[in-house]
Tab-separated table of C-alpha atoms in Angstrom:
chain	number	residue	atom	x	y	z
A	3	MET	CA	20.509	14.266	-37.657
A	4	LYS	CA	18.167	12.653	-35.125
A	5	ILE	CA	19.474	11.363	-31.789
A	6	GLU	CA	17.521	8.329	-30.571
A	7	ALA	CA	15.665	8.391	-27.257
A	8	LYS	CA	17.522	6.800	-24.355
A	9	LEU	CA	17.030	6.117	-20.653
A	10	HIS	CA	20.376	6.731	-18.949
A	11	THR	CA	21.255	5.367	-15.493
A	12	VAL	CA	23.790	6.667	-12.981
A	13	HIS	CA	24.402	5.947	-9.289
A	14	PHE	CA	25.570	8.520	-6.738
A	15	PRO	CA	26.753	8.089	-3.138
A	16	TYR	CA	24.058	9.015	-0.629
A	17	PRO	CA	24.320	9.419	3.164
A	18	LYS	CA	23.418	6.381	5.293
A	19	THR	CA	22.000	4.365	2.375
A	20	PRO	CA	23.317	2.426	-0.635
A	21	PRO	CA	24.203	4.518	-3.714
A	22	LYS	CA	21.126	6.236	-5.077
A	23	ARG	CA	20.007	5.478	-8.627
A	24	VAL	CA	19.118	8.403	-10.854
A	25	ARG	CA	17.699	7.886	-14.350
A	26	ILE	CA	17.600	10.489	-17.071
A	27	TYR	CA	15.212	10.037	-19.972
A	28	VAL	CA	16.267	11.980	-23.044
A	29	PRO	CA	13.637	11.758	-25.806
A	30	GLU	CA	14.441	11.676	-29.505
A	31	HIS	CA	15.814	15.038	-30.558
A	32	ASN	CA	17.882	16.784	-33.172
A	33	GLU	CA	21.645	16.828	-32.849
A	34	GLY	CA	22.636	19.995	-30.974
A	35	GLU	CA	19.100	20.554	-29.624
A	36	LYS	CA	18.762	21.406	-25.940
A	37	MET	CA	15.605	20.802	-23.904
A	38	PRO	CA	13.928	21.846	-20.646
A	39	VAL	CA	14.194	19.424	-17.727
A	40	ILE	CA	11.910	18.120	-14.976
A	41	TYR	CA	13.450	16.652	-11.823
A	42	MET	CA	11.207	14.113	-10.065
A	43	THR	CA	11.094	12.066	-6.874
A	44	ASP	CA	10.229	8.344	-6.592
A	45	GLY	CA	12.081	7.224	-9.697
A	46	GLN	CA	11.051	3.578	-9.235
A	47	SER	CA	7.451	4.397	-10.200
A	48	LEU	CA	8.101	6.708	-13.146
A	49	PHE	CA	9.551	4.903	-16.141
A	50	ILE	CA	8.842	1.174	-16.446
A	51	GLU	CA	5.504	-0.570	-15.965
A	52	GLY	CA	5.807	-3.401	-13.444
A	53	GLU	CA	8.956	-2.095	-11.783
A	54	CYS	CA	6.999	-0.688	-8.849
A	55	PRO	CA	4.168	-2.727	-7.246
A	56	TRP	CA	1.999	0.377	-6.848
A	57	GLY	CA	1.963	1.284	-10.529
A	58	CYS	CA	3.741	3.533	-13.005
A	59	TRP	CA	3.440	7.162	-14.129
A	60	ASN	CA	4.562	6.167	-17.656
A	61	VAL	CA	6.553	9.365	-18.036
A	62	ILE	CA	8.419	7.982	-21.064
A	63	GLU	CA	5.196	7.801	-23.049
A	64	THR	CA	4.288	11.314	-21.939
A	65	ALA	CA	7.692	12.706	-22.858
A	66	ASP	CA	7.610	10.963	-26.246
A	67	SER	CA	4.176	12.412	-26.952
A	68	PHE	CA	5.422	15.950	-26.373
A	69	ALA	CA	8.643	15.301	-28.306
A	70	SER	CA	6.578	14.197	-31.310
A	71	GLN	CA	5.011	17.671	-31.235
A	72	GLY	CA	8.416	19.347	-31.222
A	73	LYS	CA	8.320	19.990	-27.470
A	74	GLY	CA	11.044	17.782	-26.082
A	75	VAL	CA	11.565	17.617	-22.318
A	76	ILE	CA	14.124	15.640	-20.317
A	77	ILE	CA	12.859	13.702	-17.283
A	78	VAL	CA	15.170	13.027	-14.338
A	79	GLY	CA	13.842	10.433	-11.893
A	80	ILE	CA	15.548	10.082	-8.511
A	81	ASP	CA	14.888	6.816	-6.678
A	82	HIS	CA	13.546	6.959	-3.145
A	83	GLY	CA	15.370	5.206	-0.338
A	84	GLY	CA	12.933	2.355	0.273
A	85	GLN	CA	12.349	2.153	4.004
A	86	HIS	CA	14.019	5.564	4.314
A	87	ARG	CA	11.613	7.265	1.890
A	88	ASP	CA	9.508	9.042	4.518
A	89	SER	CA	12.612	10.412	6.186
A	90	GLU	CA	14.390	11.634	3.064
A	91	LEU	CA	11.307	13.386	1.657
A	92	THR	CA	10.232	15.200	4.846
A	93	PRO	CA	12.089	18.436	5.683
A	94	ALA	CA	12.809	19.230	9.331
A	95	SER	CA	12.966	23.004	8.964
A	96	ILE	CA	9.244	23.452	8.214
A	97	GLY	CA	8.358	22.481	11.765
A	98	GLU	CA	7.564	19.583	14.075
A	99	VAL	CA	5.828	16.656	12.408
A	100	ILE	CA	2.373	16.266	13.972
A	101	SER	CA	1.171	13.091	12.230
A	102	PRO	CA	3.881	10.484	12.952
A	103	GLU	CA	1.335	7.666	12.623
A	104	LEU	CA	1.423	8.221	8.866
A	105	LEU	CA	5.151	7.509	8.711
A	106	ASP	CA	7.439	4.518	9.242
A	107	ASP	CA	8.869	3.512	12.624
A	108	THR	CA	12.399	4.716	11.854
A	109	PHE	CA	11.303	8.186	10.715
A	110	THR	CA	13.723	11.100	11.086
A	111	PRO	CA	13.083	14.177	8.907
A	112	LEU	CA	15.970	14.522	6.443
A	113	GLY	CA	14.409	16.402	3.548
A	114	GLU	CA	17.144	19.025	3.567
A	115	GLU	CA	19.685	16.272	2.874
A	116	PHE	CA	17.714	15.140	-0.173
A	117	ASP	CA	17.379	18.743	-1.304
A	118	ARG	CA	21.139	19.249	-1.173
A	119	PHE	CA	21.644	16.013	-3.107
A	120	VAL	CA	19.368	17.217	-5.912
A	121	VAL	CA	20.812	20.718	-6.116
A	122	ASN	CA	24.502	19.995	-5.522
A	123	THR	CA	24.926	16.549	-7.108
A	124	VAL	CA	22.145	15.600	-9.514
A	125	MET	CA	21.528	18.924	-11.235
A	126	PRO	CA	25.190	19.711	-12.003
A	127	TYR	CA	25.694	16.187	-13.401
A	128	VAL	CA	22.620	16.361	-15.625
A	129	GLU	CA	23.500	19.825	-16.877
A	130	GLU	CA	27.056	18.739	-17.737
A	131	HIS	CA	26.273	15.414	-19.416
A	132	HIS	CA	22.912	15.901	-21.132
A	133	PRO	CA	21.384	18.418	-23.587
A	134	VAL	CA	19.644	20.567	-20.977
A	135	LYS	CA	18.665	24.178	-21.427
A	136	LEU	CA	20.201	26.050	-18.530
A	137	GLY	CA	18.387	28.454	-16.244
A	138	LYS	CA	15.374	28.657	-13.982
A	139	GLU	CA	12.925	29.160	-16.855
A	140	TYR	CA	13.741	25.707	-18.222
A	141	THR	CA	13.799	23.795	-14.933
A	142	ALA	CA	10.926	22.210	-12.993
A	143	PHE	CA	10.524	19.905	-9.990
A	144	CYS	CA	7.676	17.446	-9.458
A	145	GLY	CA	6.637	14.735	-7.002
A	146	SER	CA	3.703	13.092	-5.261
A	147	SER	CA	2.665	12.541	-1.639
A	148	SER	CA	5.852	12.974	0.435
A	149	GLY	CA	7.534	13.702	-2.888
A	150	GLY	CA	4.962	16.437	-3.489
A	151	LEU	CA	5.862	17.910	-0.118
A	152	GLN	CA	9.560	17.749	-1.005
A	153	SER	CA	8.915	19.405	-4.387
A	154	PHE	CA	6.992	22.222	-2.717
A	155	PHE	CA	9.850	22.650	-0.251
A	156	ALA	CA	12.412	22.786	-3.070
A	157	GLY	CA	10.431	25.411	-4.943
A	158	LEU	CA	10.177	27.789	-2.009
A	159	GLU	CA	13.709	27.031	-0.879
A	160	HIS	CA	15.212	27.665	-4.337
A	161	PRO	CA	13.027	30.130	-6.283
A	162	ASP	CA	16.163	30.996	-8.258
A	163	LEU	CA	16.467	27.434	-9.617
A	164	PHE	CA	12.929	26.232	-10.425
A	165	SER	CA	10.263	27.993	-12.479
A	166	VAL	CA	7.443	25.459	-12.008
A	167	ILE	CA	6.705	23.105	-9.117
A	168	GLY	CA	4.416	20.083	-9.319
A	169	ALA	CA	3.099	19.253	-5.840
A	170	PHE	CA	0.807	16.261	-6.395
A	171	SER	CA	-1.185	15.022	-3.368
A	172	PRO	CA	1.375	16.809	-1.156
A	173	ALA	CA	1.789	15.646	2.441
A	174	PHE	CA	1.038	19.100	3.871
A	175	LEU	CA	-0.892	17.468	6.744
A	176	LEU	CA	2.377	16.457	8.431
A	177	TYR	CA	2.786	19.945	9.923
A	178	SER	CA	0.585	22.345	11.849
A	179	ALA	CA	-0.938	25.440	10.271
A	180	GLU	CA	1.233	27.557	12.570
A	181	SER	CA	4.420	25.877	11.345
A	182	TRP	CA	3.376	26.310	7.738
A	183	SER	CA	2.504	29.970	8.163
A	184	SER	CA	5.821	30.765	9.807
A	185	TRP	CA	7.905	28.821	7.282
A	186	ILE	CA	6.126	30.096	4.167
A	187	SER	CA	6.323	33.690	5.420
A	188	SER	CA	10.081	33.322	5.833
A	189	LYS	CA	10.513	32.170	2.212
A	190	LEU	CA	8.410	34.637	0.237
A	191	ARG	CA	10.276	36.948	-2.122
A	192	ASP	CA	9.888	38.355	-5.593
A	193	ASP	CA	9.860	35.965	-8.544
A	194	MET	CA	8.518	32.867	-6.785
A	195	PRO	CA	7.976	29.704	-8.888
A	196	TYR	CA	4.642	28.768	-10.415
A	197	LEU	CA	2.883	26.250	-8.162
A	198	TYR	CA	0.879	23.463	-9.791
A	199	ILE	CA	-0.877	21.891	-6.807
A	200	TYR	CA	-3.021	18.817	-7.352
A	201	THR	CA	-5.190	16.766	-5.024
A	202	GLY	CA	-7.811	14.075	-5.482
A	203	GLY	CA	-10.520	12.792	-3.178
A	204	GLY	CA	-11.283	9.242	-4.250
A	205	ASP	CA	-10.026	7.465	-1.120
A	206	ASP	CA	-9.461	8.200	2.566
A	207	MET	CA	-5.869	9.369	2.139
A	208	GLU	CA	-6.710	11.771	-0.678
A	209	LYS	CA	-9.643	13.174	1.304
A	210	LYS	CA	-7.306	13.990	4.188
A	211	ILE	CA	-4.780	15.504	1.813
A	212	TYR	CA	-7.500	17.510	0.070
A	213	PHE	CA	-8.412	19.397	3.248
A	214	SER	CA	-4.807	20.170	4.159
A	215	THR	CA	-4.093	21.257	0.583
A	216	GLU	CA	-7.032	23.661	0.639
A	217	LEU	CA	-5.673	25.098	3.882
A	218	ILE	CA	-2.217	25.702	2.417
A	219	TYR	CA	-3.588	27.118	-0.842
A	220	ASP	CA	-5.696	29.662	1.069
A	221	MET	CA	-2.754	30.408	3.343
A	222	LEU	CA	-0.463	31.098	0.391
A	223	LEU	CA	-2.932	33.633	-0.959
A	224	ALA	CA	-3.403	35.248	2.449
A	225	LEU	CA	0.357	35.571	2.875
A	226	GLY	CA	0.709	37.274	-0.484
A	227	TYR	CA	1.713	34.505	-2.894
A	228	PRO	CA	0.646	35.792	-6.336
A	229	TYR	CA	-2.677	34.296	-7.418
A	230	GLU	CA	-1.512	34.154	-11.035
A	231	GLU	CA	1.462	32.009	-9.983
A	232	MET	CA	-0.700	29.180	-8.613
A	233	ASN	CA	-2.943	26.561	-10.159
A	234	GLU	CA	-4.966	24.286	-7.893
A	235	VAL	CA	-6.203	21.184	-9.720
A	236	ILE	CA	-8.843	19.070	-7.938
A	237	MET	CA	-10.050	15.711	-9.249
A	238	LEU	CA	-12.283	14.348	-6.506
A	239	GLU	CA	-12.728	10.968	-8.195
A	240	TYR	CA	-8.961	10.294	-8.328
A	241	CYS	CA	-7.282	8.128	-5.680
A	242	HIS	CA	-3.866	8.282	-4.009
A	243	ASN	CA	-1.940	6.299	-6.611
A	244	GLU	CA	0.442	6.361	-9.544
A	245	LYS	CA	-2.303	6.026	-12.141
A	246	ALA	CA	-3.831	9.325	-11.041
A	247	TRP	CA	-0.489	11.103	-10.816
A	248	GLY	CA	0.523	9.879	-14.265
A	249	GLU	CA	-2.642	11.364	-15.736
A	250	ILE	CA	-2.156	14.699	-13.983
A	251	PHE	CA	1.506	14.738	-15.027
A	252	LYS	CA	0.493	15.181	-18.666
A	253	ASP	CA	-1.219	18.456	-17.874
A	254	PHE	CA	1.668	19.503	-15.645
A	255	VAL	CA	4.146	19.017	-18.498
A	256	TYR	CA	1.876	20.969	-20.845
A	257	THR	CA	1.682	23.817	-18.300
A	258	PHE	CA	5.455	23.867	-17.832
A	259	LEU	CA	6.290	23.863	-21.533
A	260	GLU	CA	3.615	26.405	-22.454
A	261	GLY	CA	5.175	28.869	-20.034
A	262	ILE	CA	8.535	28.762	-21.811
A	263	GLU	CA	9.063	31.475	-24.370
């Protein structure tokens, strides 16, 4: 028996902001079938064209395409906090933020709070209420810009929970090289997640991000992160926007699902 695709919505309490909306897209699947899952930041720009003024990743179409090939994957999109987005997707423990001009006026780094919300609230709910395959091998995290930074943080913070990390146009430039080196060194251990790191170069923001991404990629290698556990994707013609990230997401999903035995 086939179970129809559905976009589920739930709201959870969140510190200092209104309840946070989380949407879970479960593609068409067979009754009793369980699927891998991808947790994602910036839920407003993932599912529905026109919902976000900056564009849409169209993850439903991507998930449906893979499901039609017998490779179903559940997508969990966590809304950002509007004017609090920069704060909630920037961890404090990496180091002092050195580029405050890129952030809003009320910025306070609270990425650890968001991380705890994902791990302690969202993931247990999704695993209890939806047909998710359990375990690190079947779990990925993905985001863009500050969300890419937060995804990278989650992967190194919880190598026991996530097998693949999608860091798209990550805001690595917010911290100094010294802060990055110290923080990354403190997190390295056996069995780190696979890092899918993407950057473009088609506008001023992506050009800045490109150079900081190259720095972190080289640093990871120098510090001993396994070369075979990283994939750096560079599309110099792509700009800092949802259209580009939606295109790259297709390859990210393919990479994640191909790595599952």
